[in-house]
PDB file of C-alpha atoms and ligand atoms in Angstrom:
ATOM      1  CA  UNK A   1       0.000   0.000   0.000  1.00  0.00           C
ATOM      2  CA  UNK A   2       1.349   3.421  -0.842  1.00  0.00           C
ATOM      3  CA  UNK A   3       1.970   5.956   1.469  1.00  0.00           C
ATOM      4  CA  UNK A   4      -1.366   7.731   0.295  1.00  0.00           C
ATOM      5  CA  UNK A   5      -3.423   5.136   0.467  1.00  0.00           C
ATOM      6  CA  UNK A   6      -2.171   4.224   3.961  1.00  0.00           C
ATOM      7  CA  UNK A   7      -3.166   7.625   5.104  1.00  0.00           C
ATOM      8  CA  UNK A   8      -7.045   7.282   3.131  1.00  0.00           C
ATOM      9  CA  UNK A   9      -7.260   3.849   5.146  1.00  0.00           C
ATOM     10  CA  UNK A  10      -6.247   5.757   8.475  1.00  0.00           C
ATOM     11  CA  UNK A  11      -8.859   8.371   8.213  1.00  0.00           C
ATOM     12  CA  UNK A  12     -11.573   6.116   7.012  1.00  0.00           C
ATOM     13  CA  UNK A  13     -10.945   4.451  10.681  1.00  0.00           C
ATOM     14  CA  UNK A  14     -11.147   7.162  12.431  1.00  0.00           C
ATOM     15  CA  UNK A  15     -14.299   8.263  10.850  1.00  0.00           C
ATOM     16  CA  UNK A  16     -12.489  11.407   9.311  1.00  0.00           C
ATOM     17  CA  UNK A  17     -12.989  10.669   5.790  1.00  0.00           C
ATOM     18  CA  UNK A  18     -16.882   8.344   5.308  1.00  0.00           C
ATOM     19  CA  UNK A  19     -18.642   9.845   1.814  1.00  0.00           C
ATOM     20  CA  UNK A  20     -17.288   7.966  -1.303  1.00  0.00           C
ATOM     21  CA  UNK A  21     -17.544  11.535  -3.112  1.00  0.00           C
ATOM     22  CA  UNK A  22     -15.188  12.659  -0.533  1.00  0.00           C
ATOM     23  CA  UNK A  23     -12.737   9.848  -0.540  1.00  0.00           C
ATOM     24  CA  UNK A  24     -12.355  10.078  -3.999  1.00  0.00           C
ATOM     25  CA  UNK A  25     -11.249  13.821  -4.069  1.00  0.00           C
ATOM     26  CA  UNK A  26      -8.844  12.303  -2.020  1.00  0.00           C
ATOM     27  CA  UNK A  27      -7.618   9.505  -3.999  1.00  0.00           C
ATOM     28  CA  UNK A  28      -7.504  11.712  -6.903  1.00  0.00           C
ATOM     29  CA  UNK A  29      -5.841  14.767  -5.328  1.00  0.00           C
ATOM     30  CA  UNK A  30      -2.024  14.820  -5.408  1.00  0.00           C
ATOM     31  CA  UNK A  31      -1.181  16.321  -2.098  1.00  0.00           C
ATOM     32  CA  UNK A  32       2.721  16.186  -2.959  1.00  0.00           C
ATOM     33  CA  UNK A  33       1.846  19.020  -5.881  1.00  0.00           C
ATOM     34  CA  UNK A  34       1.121  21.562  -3.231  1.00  0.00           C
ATOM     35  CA  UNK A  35       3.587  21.153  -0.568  1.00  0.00           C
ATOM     36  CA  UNK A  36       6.954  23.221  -1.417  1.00  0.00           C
ATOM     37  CA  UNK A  37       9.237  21.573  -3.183  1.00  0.00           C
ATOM     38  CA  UNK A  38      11.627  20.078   0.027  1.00  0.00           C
ATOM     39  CA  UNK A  39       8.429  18.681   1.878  1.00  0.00           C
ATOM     40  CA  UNK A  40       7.678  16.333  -0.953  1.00  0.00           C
ATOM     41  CA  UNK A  41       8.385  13.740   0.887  1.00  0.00           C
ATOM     42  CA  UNK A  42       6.527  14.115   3.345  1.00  0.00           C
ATOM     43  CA  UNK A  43       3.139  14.960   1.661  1.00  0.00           C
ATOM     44  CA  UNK A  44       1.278  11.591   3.283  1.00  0.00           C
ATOM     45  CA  UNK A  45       2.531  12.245   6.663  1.00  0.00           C
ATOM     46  CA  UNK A  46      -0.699  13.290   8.925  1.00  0.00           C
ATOM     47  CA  UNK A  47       0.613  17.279   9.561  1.00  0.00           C
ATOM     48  CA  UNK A  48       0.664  20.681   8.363  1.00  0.00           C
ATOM     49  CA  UNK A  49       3.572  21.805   6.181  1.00  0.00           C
ATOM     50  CA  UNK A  50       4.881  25.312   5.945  1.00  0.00           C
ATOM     51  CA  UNK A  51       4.075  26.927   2.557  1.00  0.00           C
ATOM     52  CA  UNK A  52       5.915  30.265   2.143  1.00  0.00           C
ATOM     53  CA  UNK A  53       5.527  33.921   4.206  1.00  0.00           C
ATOM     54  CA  UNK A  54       4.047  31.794   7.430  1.00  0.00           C
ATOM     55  CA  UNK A  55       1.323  29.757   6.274  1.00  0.00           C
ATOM     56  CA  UNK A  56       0.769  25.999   6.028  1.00  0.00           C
ATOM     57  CA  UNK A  57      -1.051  24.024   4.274  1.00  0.00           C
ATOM     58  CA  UNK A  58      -3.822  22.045   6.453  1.00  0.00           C
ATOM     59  CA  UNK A  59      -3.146  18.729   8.373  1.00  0.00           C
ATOM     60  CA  UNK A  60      -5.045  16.202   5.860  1.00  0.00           C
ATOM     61  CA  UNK A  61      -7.201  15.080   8.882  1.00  0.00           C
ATOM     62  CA  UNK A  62      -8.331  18.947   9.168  1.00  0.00           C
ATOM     63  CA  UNK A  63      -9.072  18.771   5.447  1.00  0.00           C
ATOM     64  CA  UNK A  64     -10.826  15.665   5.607  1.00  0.00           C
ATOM     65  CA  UNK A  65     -13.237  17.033   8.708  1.00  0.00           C
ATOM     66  CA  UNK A  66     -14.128  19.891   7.460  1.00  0.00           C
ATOM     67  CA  UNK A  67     -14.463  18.498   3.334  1.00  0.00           C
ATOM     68  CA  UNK A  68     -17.290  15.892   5.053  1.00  0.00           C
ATOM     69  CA  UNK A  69     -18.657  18.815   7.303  1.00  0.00           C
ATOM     70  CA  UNK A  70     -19.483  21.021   3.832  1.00  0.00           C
ATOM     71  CA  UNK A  71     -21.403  18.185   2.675  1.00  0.00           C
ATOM     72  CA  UNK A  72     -20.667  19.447  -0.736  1.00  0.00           C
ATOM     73  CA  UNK A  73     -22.648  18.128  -3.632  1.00  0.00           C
ATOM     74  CA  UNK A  74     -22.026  18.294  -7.589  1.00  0.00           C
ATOM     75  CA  UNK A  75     -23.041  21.581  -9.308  1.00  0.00           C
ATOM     76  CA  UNK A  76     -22.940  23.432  -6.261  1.00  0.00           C
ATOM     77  CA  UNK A  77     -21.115  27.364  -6.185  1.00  0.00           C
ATOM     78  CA  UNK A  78     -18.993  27.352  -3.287  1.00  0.00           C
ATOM     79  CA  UNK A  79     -16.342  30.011  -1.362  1.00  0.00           C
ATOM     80  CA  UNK A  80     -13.379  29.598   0.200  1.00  0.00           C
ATOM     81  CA  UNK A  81     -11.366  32.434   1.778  1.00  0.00           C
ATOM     82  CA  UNK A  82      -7.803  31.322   2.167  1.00  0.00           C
ATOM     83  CA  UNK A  83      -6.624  29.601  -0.892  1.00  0.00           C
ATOM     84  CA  UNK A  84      -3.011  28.825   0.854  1.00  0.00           C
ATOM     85  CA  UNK A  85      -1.678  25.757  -1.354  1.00  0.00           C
ATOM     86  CA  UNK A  86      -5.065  25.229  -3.525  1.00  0.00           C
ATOM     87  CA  UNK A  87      -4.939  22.392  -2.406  1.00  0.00           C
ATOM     88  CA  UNK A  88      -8.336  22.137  -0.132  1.00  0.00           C
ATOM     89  CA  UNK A  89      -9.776  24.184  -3.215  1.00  0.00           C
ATOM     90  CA  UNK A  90      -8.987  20.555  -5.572  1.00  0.00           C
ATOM     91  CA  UNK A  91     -10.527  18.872  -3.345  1.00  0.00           C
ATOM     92  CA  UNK A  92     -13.708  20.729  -3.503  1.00  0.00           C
ATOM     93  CA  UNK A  93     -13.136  21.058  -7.004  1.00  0.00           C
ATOM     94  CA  UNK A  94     -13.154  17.302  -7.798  1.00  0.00           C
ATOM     95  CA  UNK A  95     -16.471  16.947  -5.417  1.00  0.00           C
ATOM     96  CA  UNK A  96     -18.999  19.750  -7.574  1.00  0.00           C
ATOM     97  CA  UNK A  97     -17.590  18.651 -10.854  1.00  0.00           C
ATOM     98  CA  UNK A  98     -17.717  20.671 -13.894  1.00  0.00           C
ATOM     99  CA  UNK A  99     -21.455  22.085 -13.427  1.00  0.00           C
ATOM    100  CA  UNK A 100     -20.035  23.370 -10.041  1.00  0.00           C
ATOM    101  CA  UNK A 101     -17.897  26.726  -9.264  1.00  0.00           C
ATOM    102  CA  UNK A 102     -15.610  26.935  -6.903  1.00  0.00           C
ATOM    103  CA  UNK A 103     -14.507  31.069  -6.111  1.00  0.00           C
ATOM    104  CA  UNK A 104     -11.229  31.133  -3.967  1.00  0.00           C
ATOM    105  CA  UNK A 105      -9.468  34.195  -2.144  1.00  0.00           C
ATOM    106  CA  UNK A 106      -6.171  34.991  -0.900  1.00  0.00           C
ATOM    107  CA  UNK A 107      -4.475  37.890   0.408  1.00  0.00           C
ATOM    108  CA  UNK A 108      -0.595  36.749  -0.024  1.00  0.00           C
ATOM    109  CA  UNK A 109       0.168  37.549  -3.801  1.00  0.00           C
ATOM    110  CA  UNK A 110       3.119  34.701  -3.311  1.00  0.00           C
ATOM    111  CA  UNK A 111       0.580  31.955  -2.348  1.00  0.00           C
ATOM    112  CA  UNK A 112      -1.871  33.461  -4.756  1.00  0.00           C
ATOM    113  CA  UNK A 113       0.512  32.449  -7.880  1.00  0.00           C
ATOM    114  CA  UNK A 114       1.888  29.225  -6.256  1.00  0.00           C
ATOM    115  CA  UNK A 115      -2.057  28.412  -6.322  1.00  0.00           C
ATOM    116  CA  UNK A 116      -2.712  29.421  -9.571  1.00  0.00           C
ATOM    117  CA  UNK A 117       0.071  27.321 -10.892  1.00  0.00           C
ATOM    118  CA  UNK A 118      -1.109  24.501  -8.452  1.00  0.00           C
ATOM    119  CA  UNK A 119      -4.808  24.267  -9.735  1.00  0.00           C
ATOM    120  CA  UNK A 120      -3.819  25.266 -13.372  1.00  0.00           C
ATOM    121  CA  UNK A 121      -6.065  22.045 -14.638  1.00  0.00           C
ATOM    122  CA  UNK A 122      -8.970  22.694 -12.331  1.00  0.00           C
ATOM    123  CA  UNK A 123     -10.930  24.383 -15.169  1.00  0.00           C
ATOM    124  CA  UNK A 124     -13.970  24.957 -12.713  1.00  0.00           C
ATOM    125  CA  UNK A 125     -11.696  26.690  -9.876  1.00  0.00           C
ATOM    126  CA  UNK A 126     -11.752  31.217 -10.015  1.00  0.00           C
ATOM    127  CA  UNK A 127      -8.423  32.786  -7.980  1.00  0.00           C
ATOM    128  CA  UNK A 128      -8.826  35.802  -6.027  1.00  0.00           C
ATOM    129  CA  UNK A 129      -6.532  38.028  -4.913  1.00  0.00           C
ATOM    130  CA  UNK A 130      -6.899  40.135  -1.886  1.00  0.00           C
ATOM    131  CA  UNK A 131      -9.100  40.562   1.461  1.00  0.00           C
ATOM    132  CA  UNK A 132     -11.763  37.740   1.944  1.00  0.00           C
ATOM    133  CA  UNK A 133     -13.164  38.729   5.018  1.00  0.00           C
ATOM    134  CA  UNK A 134     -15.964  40.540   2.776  1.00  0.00           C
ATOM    135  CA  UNK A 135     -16.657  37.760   0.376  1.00  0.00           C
ATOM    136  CA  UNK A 136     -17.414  38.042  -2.587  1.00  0.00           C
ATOM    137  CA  UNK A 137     -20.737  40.027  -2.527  1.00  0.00           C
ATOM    138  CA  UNK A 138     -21.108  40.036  -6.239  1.00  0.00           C
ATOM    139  CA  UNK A 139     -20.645  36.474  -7.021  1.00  0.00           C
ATOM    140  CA  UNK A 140     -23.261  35.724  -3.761  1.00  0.00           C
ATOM    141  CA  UNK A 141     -25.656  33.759  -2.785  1.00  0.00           C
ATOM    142  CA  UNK A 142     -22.735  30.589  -1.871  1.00  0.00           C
ATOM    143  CA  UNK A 143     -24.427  27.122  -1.507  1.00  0.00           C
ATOM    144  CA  UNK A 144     -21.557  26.479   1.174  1.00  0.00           C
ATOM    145  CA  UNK A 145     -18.497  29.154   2.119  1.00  0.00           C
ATOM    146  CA  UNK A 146     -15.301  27.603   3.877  1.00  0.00           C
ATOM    147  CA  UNK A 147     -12.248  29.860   5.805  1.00  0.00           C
ATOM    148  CA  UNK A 148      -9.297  27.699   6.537  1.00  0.00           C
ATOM    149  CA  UNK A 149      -8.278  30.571   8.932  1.00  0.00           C
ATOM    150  CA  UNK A 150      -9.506  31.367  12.417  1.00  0.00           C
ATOM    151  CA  UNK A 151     -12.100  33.885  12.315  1.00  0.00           C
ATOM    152  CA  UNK A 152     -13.226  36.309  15.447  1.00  0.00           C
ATOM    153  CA  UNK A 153     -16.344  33.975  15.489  1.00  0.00           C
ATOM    154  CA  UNK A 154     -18.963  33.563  12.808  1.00  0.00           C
ATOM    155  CA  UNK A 155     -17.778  36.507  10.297  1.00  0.00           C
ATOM    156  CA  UNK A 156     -21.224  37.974   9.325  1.00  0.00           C
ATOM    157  CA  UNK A 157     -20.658  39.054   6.089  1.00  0.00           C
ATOM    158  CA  UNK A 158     -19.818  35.888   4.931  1.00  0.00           C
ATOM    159  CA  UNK A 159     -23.028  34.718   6.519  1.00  0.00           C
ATOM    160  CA  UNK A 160     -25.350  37.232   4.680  1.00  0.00           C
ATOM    161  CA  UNK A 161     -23.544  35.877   1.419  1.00  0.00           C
ATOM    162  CA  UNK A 162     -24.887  31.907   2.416  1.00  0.00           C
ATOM    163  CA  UNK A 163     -28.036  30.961   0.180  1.00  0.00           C
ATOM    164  CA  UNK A 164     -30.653  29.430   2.288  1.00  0.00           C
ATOM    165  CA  UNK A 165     -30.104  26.539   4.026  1.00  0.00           C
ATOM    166  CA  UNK A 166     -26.522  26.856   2.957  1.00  0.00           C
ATOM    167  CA  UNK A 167     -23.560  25.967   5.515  1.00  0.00           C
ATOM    168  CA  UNK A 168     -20.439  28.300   6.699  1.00  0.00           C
ATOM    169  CA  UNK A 169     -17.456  25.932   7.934  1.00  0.00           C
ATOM    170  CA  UNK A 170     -15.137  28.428   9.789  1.00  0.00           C
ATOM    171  CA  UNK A 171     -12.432  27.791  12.578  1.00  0.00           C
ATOM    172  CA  UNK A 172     -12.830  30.598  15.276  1.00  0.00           C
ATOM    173  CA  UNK A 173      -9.461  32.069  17.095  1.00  0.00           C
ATOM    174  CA  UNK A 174     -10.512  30.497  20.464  1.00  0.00           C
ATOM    175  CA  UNK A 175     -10.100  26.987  19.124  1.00  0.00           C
ATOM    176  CA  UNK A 176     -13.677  25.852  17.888  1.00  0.00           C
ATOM    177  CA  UNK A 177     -14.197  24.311  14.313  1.00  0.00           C
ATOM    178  CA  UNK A 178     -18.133  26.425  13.887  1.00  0.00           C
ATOM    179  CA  UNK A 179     -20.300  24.499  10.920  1.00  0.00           C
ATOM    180  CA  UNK A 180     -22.960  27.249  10.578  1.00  0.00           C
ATOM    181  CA  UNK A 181     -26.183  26.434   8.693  1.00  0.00           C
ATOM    182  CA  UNK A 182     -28.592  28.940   7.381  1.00  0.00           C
ATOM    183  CA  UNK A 183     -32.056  28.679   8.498  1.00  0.00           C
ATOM    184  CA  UNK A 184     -34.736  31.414   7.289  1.00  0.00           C
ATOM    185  CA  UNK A 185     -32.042  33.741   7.819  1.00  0.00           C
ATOM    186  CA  UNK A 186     -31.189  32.422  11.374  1.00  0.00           C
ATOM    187  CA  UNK A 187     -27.437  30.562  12.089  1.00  0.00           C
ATOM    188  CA  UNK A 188     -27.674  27.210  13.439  1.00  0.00           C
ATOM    189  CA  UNK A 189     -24.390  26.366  14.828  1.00  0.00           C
ATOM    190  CA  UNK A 190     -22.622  23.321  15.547  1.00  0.00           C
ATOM    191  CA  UNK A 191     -18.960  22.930  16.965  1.00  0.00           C
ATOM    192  CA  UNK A 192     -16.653  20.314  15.567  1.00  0.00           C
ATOM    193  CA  UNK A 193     -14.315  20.448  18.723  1.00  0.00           C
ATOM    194  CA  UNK A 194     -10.731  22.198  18.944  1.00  0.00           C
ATOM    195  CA  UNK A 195      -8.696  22.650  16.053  1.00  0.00           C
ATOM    196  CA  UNK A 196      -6.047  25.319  15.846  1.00  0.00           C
ATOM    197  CA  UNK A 197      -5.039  27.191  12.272  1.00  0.00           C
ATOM    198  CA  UNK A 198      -3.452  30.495  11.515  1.00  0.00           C
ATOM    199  CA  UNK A 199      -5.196  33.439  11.951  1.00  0.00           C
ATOM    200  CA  UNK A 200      -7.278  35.509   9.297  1.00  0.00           C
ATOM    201  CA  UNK A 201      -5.353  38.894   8.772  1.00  0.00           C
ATOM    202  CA  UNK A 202      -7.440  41.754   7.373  1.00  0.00           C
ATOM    203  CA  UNK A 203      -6.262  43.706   4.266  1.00  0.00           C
ATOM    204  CA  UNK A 204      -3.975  42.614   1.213  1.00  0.00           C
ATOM    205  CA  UNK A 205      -0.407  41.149   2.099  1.00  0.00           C
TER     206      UNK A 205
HETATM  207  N1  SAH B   1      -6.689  26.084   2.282  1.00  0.00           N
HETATM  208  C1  SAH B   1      -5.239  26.150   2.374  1.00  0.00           C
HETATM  209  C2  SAH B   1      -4.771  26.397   3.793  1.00  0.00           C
HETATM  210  C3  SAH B   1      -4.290  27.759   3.881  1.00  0.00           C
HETATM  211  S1  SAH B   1      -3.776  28.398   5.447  1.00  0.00           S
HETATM  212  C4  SAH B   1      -4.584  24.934   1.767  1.00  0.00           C
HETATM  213  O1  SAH B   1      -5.284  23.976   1.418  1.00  0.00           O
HETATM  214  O2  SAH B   1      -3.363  24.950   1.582  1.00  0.00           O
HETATM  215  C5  SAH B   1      -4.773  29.860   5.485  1.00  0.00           C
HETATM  216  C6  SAH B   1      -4.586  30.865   4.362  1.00  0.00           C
HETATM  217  O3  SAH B   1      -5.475  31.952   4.599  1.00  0.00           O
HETATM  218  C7  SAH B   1      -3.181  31.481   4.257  1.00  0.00           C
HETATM  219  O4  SAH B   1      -2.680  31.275   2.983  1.00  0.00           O
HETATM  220  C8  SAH B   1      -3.429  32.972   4.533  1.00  0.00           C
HETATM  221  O5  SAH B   1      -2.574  33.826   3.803  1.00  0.00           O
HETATM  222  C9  SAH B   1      -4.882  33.121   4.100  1.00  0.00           C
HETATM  223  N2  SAH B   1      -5.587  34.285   4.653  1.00  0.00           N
HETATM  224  C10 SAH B   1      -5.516  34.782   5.907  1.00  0.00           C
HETATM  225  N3  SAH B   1      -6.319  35.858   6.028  1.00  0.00           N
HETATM  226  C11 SAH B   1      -6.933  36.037   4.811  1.00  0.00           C
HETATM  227  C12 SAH B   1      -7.869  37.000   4.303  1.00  0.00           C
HETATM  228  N4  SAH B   1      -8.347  37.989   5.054  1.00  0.00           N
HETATM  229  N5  SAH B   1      -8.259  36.865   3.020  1.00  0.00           N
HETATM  230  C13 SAH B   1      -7.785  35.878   2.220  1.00  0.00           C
HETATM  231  N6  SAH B   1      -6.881  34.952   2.655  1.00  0.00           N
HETATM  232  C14 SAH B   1      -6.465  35.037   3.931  1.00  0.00           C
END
């Protein structure tokens, strides 16, 4: 068994990875593609890597719980606000297939072109650069939004930008993965336990 596949088995265990959608993003994704260039190697060990200016790319146990917690479907238009590697972005990509959209932000213009270069075949994938605490109110309403940065709690403009009965997945800076549903215009929340990631920063980089 590869490396990759040892690490699919792993998480299907723990109960991190269960829809077959989801574990084949998985299979298909190569994780090794958007790790820098000496972390290769390590691609299908279960951690964050560092990417350039500070950030990492997400432990693939984070990207698995929070993938299944978007309960993503085909076709659907989604947001993500902190592109990073692209790599959670192919993964989402793979899941709504071509009828889907997937619109992706990030404020680093390094990461933003590492990205672009990453997800170069991902034909249904838009880069953004800049700010993505605002959203993207003129691509809006999102059938799901994820931030894979901590947020000061549930960041309400991203909220107002959910379709109804959409879902927000959104790790807060006091430690709480928040999956936020929208419910005649009221949040239901749920908390996915502690998970730690880098902050959001406001403005461009
Ligand atoms: N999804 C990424 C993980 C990225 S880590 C991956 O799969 O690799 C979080 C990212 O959020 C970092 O790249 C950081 O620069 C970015 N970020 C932080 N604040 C942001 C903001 N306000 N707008 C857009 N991106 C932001």
């Amino acid at each position: 068994m590869s490396s990759k596949e040892a690490l699919i088995e792993k998480h299907k265990r723990q109960g991190a990875l269960k829809t077959p959608d989801v574990i084949r993003a998985f299979e298909r994704v190569p994780r090794e593609k958007f790790v820098a260039k000496d972390y290769q190697h390590y691609a299908y060990i279960d951690e964050p890597l560092p990417l350039f200016s500070g950030q990492t790319i997400s432990q693939p146990y984070t990207v698995a719980i929070m993938t299944e917690a978007l309960e993503l479907s085909q076709s659907q238009k989604v947001l993500e606000i902190g592109t990073g590697s692209g790599y959670q972005a192919a993964i989402i990509s793979e899941i709504i297939g071509p009828r889907g959209r997937l619109y992706t932000i990030e404020r680093i213009p390094k990461l933003h072109e590492f990205a672009t270069e990453n997800l170069a075949h991902y034909d249904n994938v838009t880069l953004v650069l800049g700010d993505g605490i605002k959203g993207l109110p003129d691509k809006e309403p999102f059938d799901r939004i994820i931030v894979t940065a901590a947020a000061d709690g549930l960041p309400q403009e991203l909220f107002d930008q959910l379709r109804e009965n959409g879902k927000i997945v959104v790790p807060t800076t006091d430690h709480k993965l928040l999956v936020v549903t929208k419910v005649k215009d009221v949040p239901i929340v749920q908390n996915l336990g502690s998970f730690v990631f880098v902050p959001l920063v406001e403005g461009e980089g």
